[in-house]
């Protein structure tokens, strides 16, 4: 038992109990809980610039809220956020904006999401309920450290000025105050590693830190491939890692800053190195025998990648995360399901006819788009996340993330949507002996022709291209473009290694945050072959 981790985890658990109890009660009263939130938003923000412009003081019902405040995309809110950047107060919220959190959308343009103490509390409510439920189901997680994924430093070449700080130093800042310090106390990989921009060094030091944690109990990452790629690097540097652990040294020490070296807290651990020599770097459960839970994305297009983790960790519980975004938390894992985070934000849902429904009005098996109002100043904001109602916990609907509503590729009228492409790829690749590590469909266009290319990392058959092309032609618009010759036959590009890593690096360069990049099987960007290492396979 790790005493320091036990104390920190126990204190964090205790601090989260009120949020969990409140959430559990609210599950039976979603209508009242949500209307209480909405009335509070309107009252607190009536004197803001946005509140005055939309007559918040006169709004007495949801119907009037809908009439006065139209649905919004980020571009609609951006002029207000620009005012915040320039230092103006009380623009979208009466709470001061403490940070602007960068993220990105399907268009590739960077977005800056206002973060306030009110929004921090809303995140804390949801995370507290999730953690209490998780630790209650798996109490053996409490006595040991956890690996909460760290994002390496990335330079995106943006030097814009802002009166409000842009971004957090690390993701645990979402919790703030004492809770942040408690989480930092159980971190198996120190947050100081975020300062490293070299991916090879980052992976080595992350593995060095993890191998020193024999009692590791919990791993929480975003995309499953984040962990898979980390483990893939382990065999090649295994012996160097064992030598560094035994000697208390570091292979990359000369190039590391004093801050990173202090964070690593290097000291000889001969007993740990001796134990690891009996483990197998290809079998991670022999390295961390006490590991109980891995939390990661598992819905939508992350299903293929999570299958790889389930193969590697066949005795560890793999918990699929709820629907979390930079802007809001929509669902959390709770009571063995994924209920809507009704205590955190005010939700509306658009059906396929663009009719508005409140949380308590949703129907099982129906599909909706999420609209959210938050304490950070996002007013009736379209997240463009599509969800399906899978059931109810109490009277609160449980949701499954299906994909992004706005991700559609349409060069000649083929209108390939993310949801359809994901289904087509899954149908095609499940015929393979092994599931691919990474799979992406994207257009390949030049002056004389255009086709779609299927980029795939793993063992493939050459006929996979024609097989997937045939499945895509179930979309009559794609089939018509193929018949007319507007689109040439689909091509197959086999990625040698690092598919998801390359995809993430490219998305970051377009303004998205590492760790907030949602998995997708469809990209609108042309000629990904310039970035992936591999080759086209001819049929």
Short mmCIF file of C-alpha atoms in Angstrom, two decimals:
data_model
loop_
_atom_site.label_atom_id
_atom_site.label_comp_id
_atom_site.label_asym_id
_atom_site.label_seq_id
_atom_site.Cartn_x
_atom_site.Cartn_y
_atom_site.Cartn_z
CA UNK A 1 0.00 0.00 0.00
CA UNK A 2 1.22 3.49 -0.93
CA UNK A 3 0.50 5.57 2.18
CA UNK A 4 0.75 8.98 0.49
CA UNK A 5 -1.54 7.91 -2.36
CA UNK A 6 -3.99 6.34 0.09
CA UNK A 7 -4.27 9.55 2.12
CA UNK A 8 -4.60 11.79 -0.97
CA UNK A 9 -7.16 9.51 -2.65
CA UNK A 10 -9.17 9.19 0.57
CA UNK A 11 -9.28 12.95 1.06
CA UNK A 12 -10.24 13.51 -2.57
CA UNK A 13 -12.97 10.87 -2.26
CA UNK A 14 -14.32 12.48 0.90
CA UNK A 15 -14.39 15.92 -0.73
CA UNK A 16 -16.41 14.49 -3.64
CA UNK A 17 -19.14 12.83 -1.54
CA UNK A 18 -21.46 15.90 -1.43
CA UNK A 19 -21.37 16.22 -5.23
CA UNK A 20 -22.13 12.52 -5.60
CA UNK A 21 -25.08 12.64 -3.20
CA UNK A 22 -26.49 15.73 -4.94
CA UNK A 23 -26.14 14.08 -8.36
CA UNK A 24 -27.75 10.85 -7.18
CA UNK A 25 -30.80 12.79 -5.89
CA UNK A 26 -31.00 14.90 -9.04
CA UNK A 27 -31.21 11.81 -11.28
CA UNK A 28 -34.82 11.42 -10.13
CA UNK A 29 -35.62 15.10 -10.68
CA UNK A 30 -33.96 16.21 -13.96
CA UNK A 31 -36.68 18.72 -14.89
CA UNK A 32 -36.52 20.65 -11.61
CA UNK A 33 -32.73 20.45 -11.44
CA UNK A 34 -32.31 21.82 -14.95
CA UNK A 35 -34.81 24.67 -14.52
CA UNK A 36 -33.10 25.66 -11.27
CA UNK A 37 -29.83 25.91 -13.19
CA UNK A 38 -31.37 28.00 -15.96
CA UNK A 39 -33.02 30.44 -13.55
CA UNK A 40 -29.69 30.82 -11.73
CA UNK A 41 -27.82 31.54 -14.97
CA UNK A 42 -30.32 34.21 -15.99
CA UNK A 43 -30.42 35.91 -12.58
CA UNK A 44 -26.64 36.01 -12.08
CA UNK A 45 -25.90 37.27 -15.58
CA UNK A 46 -28.76 39.72 -16.19
CA UNK A 47 -26.41 42.71 -15.88
CA UNK A 48 -23.73 41.40 -18.24
CA UNK A 49 -23.37 42.81 -21.73
CA UNK A 50 -24.84 39.64 -23.21
CA UNK A 51 -27.63 39.52 -20.61
CA UNK A 52 -28.69 43.11 -21.28
CA UNK A 53 -28.59 42.57 -25.05
CA UNK A 54 -30.94 39.59 -24.73
CA UNK A 55 -33.21 40.83 -21.96
CA UNK A 56 -32.33 38.23 -19.33
CA UNK A 57 -34.14 40.21 -16.62
CA UNK A 58 -37.48 39.71 -18.43
CA UNK A 59 -37.09 35.98 -19.13
CA UNK A 60 -39.42 33.91 -16.95
CA UNK A 61 -39.61 30.59 -18.81
CA UNK A 62 -37.66 28.27 -21.09
CA UNK A 63 -39.94 29.21 -23.99
CA UNK A 64 -39.03 32.88 -23.57
CA UNK A 65 -35.35 31.95 -23.26
CA UNK A 66 -35.61 30.21 -26.63
CA UNK A 67 -37.32 33.23 -28.22
CA UNK A 68 -34.77 35.75 -26.97
CA UNK A 69 -31.56 33.73 -27.30
CA UNK A 70 -31.02 31.98 -30.65
CA UNK A 71 -28.98 28.81 -31.03
CA UNK A 72 -25.31 29.64 -31.48
CA UNK A 73 -22.19 28.29 -33.11
CA UNK A 74 -18.74 29.39 -31.98
CA UNK A 75 -18.52 32.03 -34.70
CA UNK A 76 -21.62 33.69 -33.24
CA UNK A 77 -20.00 33.95 -29.81
CA UNK A 78 -16.53 34.88 -31.06
CA UNK A 79 -17.13 38.69 -31.11
CA UNK A 80 -18.08 38.52 -27.43
CA UNK A 81 -15.03 36.40 -26.63
CA UNK A 82 -12.81 38.91 -28.46
CA UNK A 83 -14.06 41.54 -26.04
CA UNK A 84 -13.00 39.29 -23.15
CA UNK A 85 -9.57 38.86 -24.74
CA UNK A 86 -9.17 42.63 -24.80
CA UNK A 87 -9.80 42.75 -21.04
CA UNK A 88 -13.45 43.78 -20.88
CA UNK A 89 -15.31 42.47 -17.81
CA UNK A 90 -18.88 41.18 -17.43
CA UNK A 91 -19.28 40.34 -21.11
CA UNK A 92 -20.80 36.84 -21.16
CA UNK A 93 -20.77 36.14 -17.40
CA UNK A 94 -20.71 38.10 -14.18
CA UNK A 95 -17.98 35.71 -12.99
CA UNK A 96 -14.55 36.92 -14.13
CA UNK A 97 -12.98 34.85 -16.92
CA UNK A 98 -9.82 33.36 -15.42
CA UNK A 99 -8.56 31.61 -18.57
CA UNK A 100 -9.39 31.13 -22.22
CA UNK A 101 -9.03 27.45 -23.06
CA UNK A 102 -7.97 26.69 -26.65
CA UNK A 103 -9.65 23.90 -28.54
CA UNK A 104 -10.60 23.24 -32.14
CA UNK A 105 -13.50 22.20 -34.31
CA UNK A 106 -14.01 20.26 -37.48
CA UNK A 107 -13.29 23.40 -39.50
CA UNK A 108 -9.75 23.49 -38.06
CA UNK A 109 -10.05 27.06 -36.73
CA UNK A 110 -8.95 27.41 -33.15
CA UNK A 111 -11.59 28.29 -30.59
CA UNK A 112 -11.07 29.96 -27.21
CA UNK A 113 -13.52 28.81 -24.54
CA UNK A 114 -14.03 31.11 -21.51
CA UNK A 115 -13.28 29.43 -18.18
CA UNK A 116 -14.70 30.83 -14.94
CA UNK A 117 -14.96 29.71 -11.33
CA UNK A 118 -18.60 28.88 -12.07
CA UNK A 119 -17.63 26.57 -14.91
CA UNK A 120 -14.94 25.04 -12.70
CA UNK A 121 -17.59 24.15 -10.12
CA UNK A 122 -19.73 22.60 -12.84
CA UNK A 123 -16.86 20.39 -13.98
CA UNK A 124 -16.13 19.55 -10.36
CA UNK A 125 -19.73 18.41 -9.74
CA UNK A 126 -19.54 15.92 -12.59
CA UNK A 127 -16.00 14.70 -11.93
CA UNK A 128 -16.80 14.32 -8.22
CA UNK A 129 -19.82 12.12 -8.89
CA UNK A 130 -17.84 10.00 -11.36
CA UNK A 131 -14.85 9.53 -9.04
CA UNK A 132 -17.05 8.64 -6.05
CA UNK A 133 -18.88 6.02 -8.11
CA UNK A 134 -15.63 4.64 -9.54
CA UNK A 135 -13.87 4.36 -6.18
CA UNK A 136 -17.01 2.84 -4.67
CA UNK A 137 -17.06 0.10 -7.31
CA UNK A 138 -13.29 -0.40 -7.20
CA UNK A 139 -12.08 0.47 -3.67
CA UNK A 140 -8.74 -1.22 -4.39
CA UNK A 141 -7.91 1.82 -6.56
CA UNK A 142 -7.62 4.02 -3.45
CA UNK A 143 -4.35 2.63 -1.95
CA UNK A 144 -2.23 3.26 -5.04
CA UNK A 145 -1.09 5.91 -7.54
CA UNK A 146 -2.82 6.74 -10.81
CA UNK A 147 -1.66 7.69 -14.28
CA UNK A 148 -3.66 10.69 -15.51
CA UNK A 149 -2.45 11.34 -19.05
CA UNK A 150 -0.03 14.23 -19.51
CA UNK A 151 0.15 16.14 -22.76
CA UNK A 152 3.64 16.98 -24.06
CA UNK A 153 4.40 20.59 -24.90
CA UNK A 154 3.48 21.59 -28.43
CA UNK A 155 4.35 24.85 -30.16
CA UNK A 156 1.64 25.97 -32.55
CA UNK A 157 3.27 29.22 -33.57
CA UNK A 158 0.64 31.43 -32.04
CA UNK A 159 1.81 34.55 -30.24
CA UNK A 160 -1.45 36.47 -30.00
CA UNK A 161 -1.90 38.95 -27.20
CA UNK A 162 -4.65 38.51 -24.64
CA UNK A 163 -5.52 40.24 -21.39
CA UNK A 164 -6.72 36.84 -20.12
CA UNK A 165 -4.29 33.88 -19.85
CA UNK A 166 -4.72 31.38 -22.69
CA UNK A 167 -4.70 27.74 -21.59
CA UNK A 168 -3.79 25.93 -18.38
CA UNK A 169 -0.36 24.69 -17.42
CA UNK A 170 -1.86 21.21 -16.97
CA UNK A 171 -5.30 19.61 -17.06
CA UNK A 172 -5.57 19.10 -13.29
CA UNK A 173 -6.09 22.86 -13.09
CA UNK A 174 -9.69 22.16 -14.15
CA UNK A 175 -10.26 21.06 -10.53
CA UNK A 176 -8.54 24.00 -8.89
CA UNK A 177 -7.46 24.63 -5.30
CA UNK A 178 -7.05 21.78 -2.83
CA UNK A 179 -8.50 19.16 -5.18
CA UNK A 180 -5.81 19.91 -7.75
CA UNK A 181 -3.14 19.38 -5.10
CA UNK A 182 -4.70 16.07 -4.04
CA UNK A 183 -4.76 14.81 -7.63
CA UNK A 184 -1.16 15.91 -8.17
CA UNK A 185 -0.17 13.92 -5.06
CA UNK A 186 -1.25 10.61 -6.62
CA UNK A 187 0.14 11.24 -10.10
CA UNK A 188 2.34 8.37 -11.27
CA UNK A 189 3.77 10.58 -14.02
CA UNK A 190 4.72 14.08 -12.81
CA UNK A 191 2.99 17.01 -14.49
CA UNK A 192 6.42 18.59 -15.10
CA UNK A 193 6.79 16.29 -18.11
CA UNK A 194 4.35 18.53 -19.96
CA UNK A 195 7.33 20.85 -20.59
CA UNK A 196 8.94 18.31 -22.93
CA UNK A 197 8.24 18.83 -26.62
CA UNK A 198 10.36 15.96 -27.98
CA UNK A 199 7.96 13.03 -28.34
CA UNK A 200 10.67 10.35 -28.02
CA UNK A 201 11.97 11.88 -24.81
CA UNK A 202 8.45 12.40 -23.48
CA UNK A 203 7.54 8.75 -24.00
CA UNK A 204 10.78 7.54 -22.45
CA UNK A 205 10.34 9.64 -19.33
CA UNK A 206 6.66 8.76 -19.00
CA UNK A 207 7.59 5.07 -19.15
CA UNK A 208 10.43 5.62 -16.70
CA UNK A 209 7.98 7.15 -14.24
CA UNK A 210 5.37 4.45 -14.75
CA UNK A 211 7.81 1.55 -14.36
CA UNK A 212 8.81 2.93 -10.96
CA UNK A 213 5.17 2.58 -9.85
CA UNK A 214 4.77 -1.14 -9.18
CA UNK A 215 1.54 -0.38 -7.29
CA UNK A 216 -0.15 1.51 -10.15
CA UNK A 217 -3.95 1.15 -9.73
CA UNK A 218 -5.66 3.46 -12.24
CA UNK A 219 -4.91 4.73 -15.76
CA UNK A 220 -6.99 7.56 -17.23
CA UNK A 221 -6.27 8.69 -20.80
CA UNK A 222 -8.34 10.21 -23.59
CA UNK A 223 -8.02 8.18 -26.77
CA UNK A 224 -7.06 4.50 -26.19
CA UNK A 225 -4.26 4.83 -28.72
CA UNK A 226 -2.47 7.25 -26.38
CA UNK A 227 -1.76 4.33 -24.06
CA UNK A 228 -1.20 1.81 -26.86
CA UNK A 229 1.46 3.99 -28.47
CA UNK A 230 3.17 4.44 -25.12
CA UNK A 231 3.29 0.69 -24.57
CA UNK A 232 4.51 0.08 -28.13
CA UNK A 233 7.66 2.06 -27.29
CA UNK A 234 8.42 -0.06 -24.23
CA UNK A 235 10.24 -3.11 -25.70
CA UNK A 236 12.81 -1.07 -27.64
CA UNK A 237 13.94 0.90 -24.58
CA UNK A 238 13.34 -1.77 -21.93
CA UNK A 239 16.99 -2.39 -21.01
CA UNK A 240 17.83 1.32 -20.87
CA UNK A 241 14.85 1.91 -18.62
CA UNK A 242 15.86 -0.87 -16.22
CA UNK A 243 19.40 0.49 -15.99
CA UNK A 244 18.10 4.00 -15.26
CA UNK A 245 15.72 2.71 -12.58
CA UNK A 246 18.48 0.71 -10.91
CA UNK A 247 21.00 3.57 -10.94
CA UNK A 248 18.62 6.48 -10.38
CA UNK A 249 19.74 8.02 -13.66
CA UNK A 250 18.10 9.15 -16.89
CA UNK A 251 19.18 8.51 -20.46
CA UNK A 252 18.13 12.02 -21.53
CA UNK A 253 19.27 13.86 -18.40
CA UNK A 254 21.71 16.20 -20.20
CA UNK A 255 18.96 17.69 -22.38
CA UNK A 256 16.37 18.10 -19.62
CA UNK A 257 15.63 21.31 -17.77
CA UNK A 258 16.18 21.51 -13.99
CA UNK A 259 12.39 21.73 -13.54
CA UNK A 260 11.83 18.41 -15.30
CA UNK A 261 14.71 16.74 -13.45
CA UNK A 262 13.28 17.86 -10.11
CA UNK A 263 9.86 16.58 -11.11
CA UNK A 264 11.31 13.16 -11.97
CA UNK A 265 12.83 12.85 -8.47
CA UNK A 266 15.45 10.35 -9.66
CA UNK A 267 16.99 7.99 -7.09
CA UNK A 268 18.33 4.42 -7.25
CA UNK A 269 15.68 1.69 -7.06
CA UNK A 270 17.59 -1.61 -7.41
CA UNK A 271 14.73 -3.62 -5.90
CA UNK A 272 12.29 -2.24 -8.46
CA UNK A 273 14.68 -2.99 -11.33
CA UNK A 274 15.19 -6.54 -10.05
CA UNK A 275 11.44 -7.13 -9.94
CA UNK A 276 10.95 -5.76 -13.44
CA UNK A 277 13.53 -8.18 -14.86
CA UNK A 278 11.00 -10.95 -14.23
CA UNK A 279 8.30 -9.04 -16.14
CA UNK A 280 7.60 -9.09 -19.87
CA UNK A 281 7.54 -5.71 -21.70
CA UNK A 282 5.06 -7.21 -24.17
CA UNK A 283 2.66 -8.15 -21.36
CA UNK A 284 1.86 -4.98 -19.39
CA UNK A 285 -0.11 -6.84 -16.73
CA UNK A 286 3.14 -8.50 -15.60
CA UNK A 287 4.55 -5.01 -15.04
CA UNK A 288 1.58 -3.55 -13.13
CA UNK A 289 -0.14 -6.48 -11.43
CA UNK A 290 -2.22 -4.20 -9.18
CA UNK A 291 -3.76 -2.22 -12.05
CA UNK A 292 -7.56 -2.31 -11.69
CA UNK A 293 -9.11 0.25 -14.04
CA UNK A 294 -8.32 1.92 -17.35
CA UNK A 295 -10.55 4.87 -18.25
CA UNK A 296 -10.61 6.10 -21.85
CA UNK A 297 -12.86 7.05 -24.75
CA UNK A 298 -14.77 4.09 -26.10
CA UNK A 299 -17.79 5.38 -28.00
CA UNK A 300 -18.07 6.41 -31.62
CA UNK A 301 -14.87 6.01 -33.57
CA UNK A 302 -12.75 4.99 -30.58
CA UNK A 303 -14.25 1.48 -30.62
CA UNK A 304 -11.51 0.01 -32.80
CA UNK A 305 -8.71 1.38 -30.63
CA UNK A 306 -10.31 0.28 -27.37
CA UNK A 307 -10.38 -3.30 -28.66
CA UNK A 308 -6.57 -3.23 -28.69
CA UNK A 309 -6.46 -2.21 -25.01
CA UNK A 310 -8.93 -4.92 -24.10
CA UNK A 311 -6.60 -7.46 -25.72
CA UNK A 312 -3.53 -6.16 -23.87
CA UNK A 313 -5.30 -5.86 -20.50
CA UNK A 314 -7.71 -8.78 -20.47
CA UNK A 315 -7.92 -8.81 -16.66
CA UNK A 316 -8.37 -5.08 -16.15
CA UNK A 317 -11.71 -3.26 -16.19
CA UNK A 318 -11.79 -0.89 -19.18
CA UNK A 319 -14.19 1.94 -18.38
CA UNK A 320 -15.43 3.96 -21.31
CA UNK A 321 -15.44 7.65 -20.49
CA UNK A 322 -18.54 9.73 -20.79
CA UNK A 323 -18.91 12.54 -23.30
CA UNK A 324 -16.50 15.27 -22.16
CA UNK A 325 -15.45 18.32 -24.13
CA UNK A 326 -13.50 21.47 -23.40
CA UNK A 327 -16.80 23.34 -23.40
CA UNK A 328 -18.85 21.05 -21.16
CA UNK A 329 -19.36 17.61 -19.60
CA UNK A 330 -22.40 15.95 -21.15
CA UNK A 331 -22.37 12.47 -19.55
CA UNK A 332 -20.36 10.68 -16.87
CA UNK A 333 -19.86 7.00 -16.02
CA UNK A 334 -22.20 6.44 -13.06
CA UNK A 335 -24.19 3.49 -11.74
CA UNK A 336 -22.83 1.29 -14.58
CA UNK A 337 -24.32 3.66 -17.15
CA UNK A 338 -23.81 7.14 -18.67
CA UNK A 339 -26.44 9.57 -17.38
CA UNK A 340 -26.59 13.20 -18.48
CA UNK A 341 -24.65 15.53 -16.16
CA UNK A 342 -27.84 17.32 -15.09
CA UNK A 343 -26.20 19.10 -12.13
CA UNK A 344 -23.47 20.69 -14.21
CA UNK A 345 -24.96 22.59 -17.16
CA UNK A 346 -28.30 23.39 -18.76
CA UNK A 347 -28.98 21.07 -21.69
CA UNK A 348 -31.23 21.21 -24.72
CA UNK A 349 -31.40 18.62 -27.47
CA UNK A 350 -32.24 18.97 -31.15
CA UNK A 351 -33.95 16.06 -32.86
CA UNK A 352 -33.49 15.27 -36.55
CA UNK A 353 -36.22 17.81 -37.42
CA UNK A 354 -34.42 20.51 -35.37
CA UNK A 355 -37.15 20.51 -32.72
CA UNK A 356 -35.99 21.42 -29.20
CA UNK A 357 -36.31 18.98 -26.29
CA UNK A 358 -35.33 19.35 -22.65
CA UNK A 359 -33.47 16.61 -20.80
CA UNK A 360 -36.57 15.08 -19.21
CA UNK A 361 -38.35 15.04 -22.59
CA UNK A 362 -35.95 12.69 -24.41
CA UNK A 363 -37.12 9.33 -25.77
CA UNK A 364 -35.20 6.07 -25.63
CA UNK A 365 -33.45 5.01 -28.87
CA UNK A 366 -33.89 8.47 -30.39
CA UNK A 367 -30.92 10.47 -31.74
CA UNK A 368 -30.27 14.10 -30.80
CA UNK A 369 -27.70 16.88 -31.13
CA UNK A 370 -26.47 18.42 -27.85
CA UNK A 371 -27.00 22.12 -27.07
CA UNK A 372 -25.50 23.46 -23.84
CA UNK A 373 -25.61 26.57 -21.66
CA UNK A 374 -22.76 26.80 -19.13
CA UNK A 375 -21.37 28.90 -16.31
CA UNK A 376 -18.52 29.82 -18.66
CA UNK A 377 -20.80 31.91 -20.85
CA UNK A 378 -21.72 29.53 -23.67
CA UNK A 379 -25.38 30.40 -24.27
CA UNK A 380 -27.43 27.81 -26.21
CA UNK A 381 -24.20 26.59 -27.78
CA UNK A 382 -24.33 23.78 -30.35
CA UNK A 383 -21.65 21.24 -29.49
CA UNK A 384 -22.27 19.36 -32.77
CA UNK A 385 -22.10 16.11 -30.82
CA UNK A 386 -24.69 13.54 -31.82
CA UNK A 387 -25.98 11.20 -29.10
CA UNK A 388 -28.43 8.35 -28.80
CA UNK A 389 -30.62 7.75 -25.74
CA UNK A 390 -29.80 4.27 -24.43
CA UNK A 391 -31.99 4.23 -21.31
CA UNK A 392 -32.49 6.03 -18.02
CA UNK A 393 -30.99 6.22 -14.53
CA UNK A 394 -33.92 7.30 -12.40
CA UNK A 395 -35.66 9.76 -14.71
CA UNK A 396 -32.46 11.05 -16.32
CA UNK A 397 -31.57 9.81 -19.83
CA UNK A 398 -28.35 7.91 -20.47
CA UNK A 399 -26.57 8.82 -23.69
CA UNK A 400 -24.14 7.21 -26.12
CA UNK A 401 -21.90 9.40 -28.28
CA UNK A 402 -22.35 8.61 -31.99
CA UNK A 403 -20.17 11.20 -33.69
CA UNK A 404 -19.93 14.78 -34.86
CA UNK A 405 -22.86 16.19 -36.77
CA UNK A 406 -20.76 18.68 -38.71
CA UNK A 407 -18.10 16.36 -40.14
CA UNK A 408 -19.18 15.75 -43.75
CA UNK A 409 -16.92 15.34 -46.77
CA UNK A 410 -18.53 16.58 -49.96
CA UNK A 411 -16.33 17.16 -53.01
CA UNK A 412 -18.90 16.35 -55.71
CA UNK A 413 -22.15 15.87 -53.83
CA UNK A 414 -21.19 12.52 -52.26
CA UNK A 415 -21.97 13.85 -48.77
CA UNK A 416 -20.06 11.26 -46.75
CA UNK A 417 -20.83 11.78 -43.07
CA UNK A 418 -18.65 10.74 -40.13
CA UNK A 419 -21.33 8.42 -38.79
CA UNK A 420 -21.80 6.59 -42.10
CA UNK A 421 -18.06 6.31 -42.78
CA UNK A 422 -17.41 4.95 -39.27
CA UNK A 423 -20.02 2.24 -39.81
CA UNK A 424 -18.61 1.39 -43.24
CA UNK A 425 -15.05 1.11 -41.93
CA UNK A 426 -16.11 -1.09 -39.04
CA UNK A 427 -17.98 -3.40 -41.42
CA UNK A 428 -14.93 -3.60 -43.71
CA UNK A 429 -12.16 -4.08 -41.13
CA UNK A 430 -13.92 -6.62 -38.93
CA UNK A 431 -13.30 -9.09 -41.76
CA UNK A 432 -9.54 -8.76 -41.14
CA UNK A 433 -7.57 -11.21 -38.96
CA UNK A 434 -6.54 -8.33 -36.66
CA UNK A 435 -8.20 -4.98 -36.06
CA UNK A 436 -6.11 -2.01 -37.27
CA UNK A 437 -4.46 0.33 -34.80
CA UNK A 438 -5.62 3.37 -36.74
CA UNK A 439 -8.02 3.96 -39.62
CA UNK A 440 -8.93 7.14 -41.48
CA UNK A 441 -10.77 7.92 -44.71
CA UNK A 442 -9.86 11.17 -46.47
CA UNK A 443 -10.00 12.65 -49.97
CA UNK A 444 -6.97 12.59 -52.26
CA UNK A 445 -7.35 15.32 -54.82
CA UNK A 446 -5.06 16.75 -57.49
CA UNK A 447 -5.51 18.78 -60.67
CA UNK A 448 -6.71 15.83 -62.75
CA UNK A 449 -8.59 13.47 -60.43
CA UNK A 450 -10.04 12.85 -57.02
CA UNK A 451 -10.61 9.74 -54.96
CA UNK A 452 -10.83 8.71 -51.33
CA UNK A 453 -7.91 7.01 -49.62
CA UNK A 454 -8.24 4.63 -46.71
CA UNK A 455 -5.25 5.13 -44.41
CA UNK A 456 -4.80 2.13 -42.14
CA UNK A 457 -2.15 0.99 -39.68
CA UNK A 458 -1.95 -2.78 -39.22
CA UNK A 459 -2.10 -5.97 -41.25
CA UNK A 460 -4.35 -5.48 -44.26
CA UNK A 461 -5.42 -7.30 -47.40
CA UNK A 462 -5.06 -5.50 -50.72
CA UNK A 463 -8.67 -6.24 -51.59
CA UNK A 464 -9.74 -4.17 -48.57
CA UNK A 465 -9.85 -1.09 -50.82
CA UNK A 466 -12.46 -2.53 -53.19
CA UNK A 467 -14.38 -4.02 -50.26
CA UNK A 468 -14.67 -0.67 -48.48
CA UNK A 469 -15.41 1.10 -51.76
CA UNK A 470 -18.36 -1.22 -52.31
CA UNK A 471 -19.68 -0.59 -48.80
CA UNK A 472 -19.39 3.18 -49.28
CA UNK A 473 -21.48 2.86 -52.44
CA UNK A 474 -24.44 1.98 -50.24
CA UNK A 475 -24.58 5.76 -50.07
CA UNK A 476 -26.24 6.40 -53.43
CA UNK A 477 -24.67 9.87 -53.69
CA UNK A 478 -21.17 8.40 -53.39
CA UNK A 479 -22.11 5.61 -55.82
CA UNK A 480 -23.38 8.18 -58.33
CA UNK A 481 -20.16 10.19 -58.16
CA UNK A 482 -18.19 6.98 -58.70
CA UNK A 483 -20.35 6.02 -61.67
CA UNK A 484 -19.96 9.43 -63.27
CA UNK A 485 -16.19 9.26 -62.82
CA UNK A 486 -16.10 12.29 -60.54
CA UNK A 487 -14.54 10.04 -57.91
CA UNK A 488 -11.95 7.42 -58.86
CA UNK A 489 -11.79 4.02 -57.09
CA UNK A 490 -10.80 4.14 -53.44
CA UNK A 491 -7.11 3.63 -52.70
CA UNK A 492 -5.41 1.92 -49.77
CA UNK A 493 -2.47 3.43 -47.91
CA UNK A 494 -0.71 1.25 -45.34
CA UNK A 495 0.79 3.25 -42.46
CA UNK A 496 4.00 1.75 -41.11
CA UNK A 497 3.69 3.12 -37.57
CA UNK A 498 2.46 6.07 -35.51
CA UNK A 499 -0.80 6.69 -37.34
CA UNK A 500 -2.70 8.25 -34.48
CA UNK A 501 0.38 10.14 -33.28
CA UNK A 502 0.79 11.70 -36.74
CA UNK A 503 -2.91 12.49 -36.91
CA UNK A 504 -2.76 14.23 -33.51
CA UNK A 505 0.37 16.21 -34.42
CA UNK A 506 -1.30 17.44 -37.62
CA UNK A 507 -4.49 18.41 -35.79
CA UNK A 508 -2.49 20.27 -33.14
CA UNK A 509 -0.73 22.23 -35.87
CA UNK A 510 -4.19 23.32 -37.04
CA UNK A 511 -5.04 24.72 -33.60
CA UNK A 512 -6.49 21.84 -31.60
CA UNK A 513 -5.47 20.83 -28.06
CA UNK A 514 -3.70 17.54 -27.40
CA UNK A 515 -6.02 15.32 -25.39
CA UNK A 516 -9.13 17.17 -26.57
CA UNK A 517 -8.83 15.85 -30.14
CA UNK A 518 -11.83 13.64 -30.67
CA UNK A 519 -11.27 10.39 -32.57
CA UNK A 520 -12.65 10.34 -36.10
CA UNK A 521 -12.64 8.03 -39.10
CA UNK A 522 -13.27 10.85 -41.59
CA UNK A 523 -11.16 13.87 -42.44
CA UNK A 524 -11.86 16.63 -44.95
CA UNK A 525 -8.17 17.41 -45.30
CA UNK A 526 -6.56 16.47 -48.61
CA UNK A 527 -3.49 14.24 -49.16
CA UNK A 528 -2.73 12.83 -45.73
CA UNK A 529 -0.03 10.75 -47.44
CA UNK A 530 2.25 13.77 -47.04
CA UNK A 531 2.19 13.22 -43.28
CA UNK A 532 1.83 9.47 -42.68
CA UNK A 533 4.84 7.18 -43.11
CA UNK A 534 3.90 4.29 -45.37
CA UNK A 535 2.95 3.42 -48.93
CA UNK A 536 0.03 2.96 -51.27
CA UNK A 537 -0.95 -0.66 -51.88
CA UNK A 538 -2.06 -1.54 -55.38
CA UNK A 539 -4.76 -4.15 -55.87
#
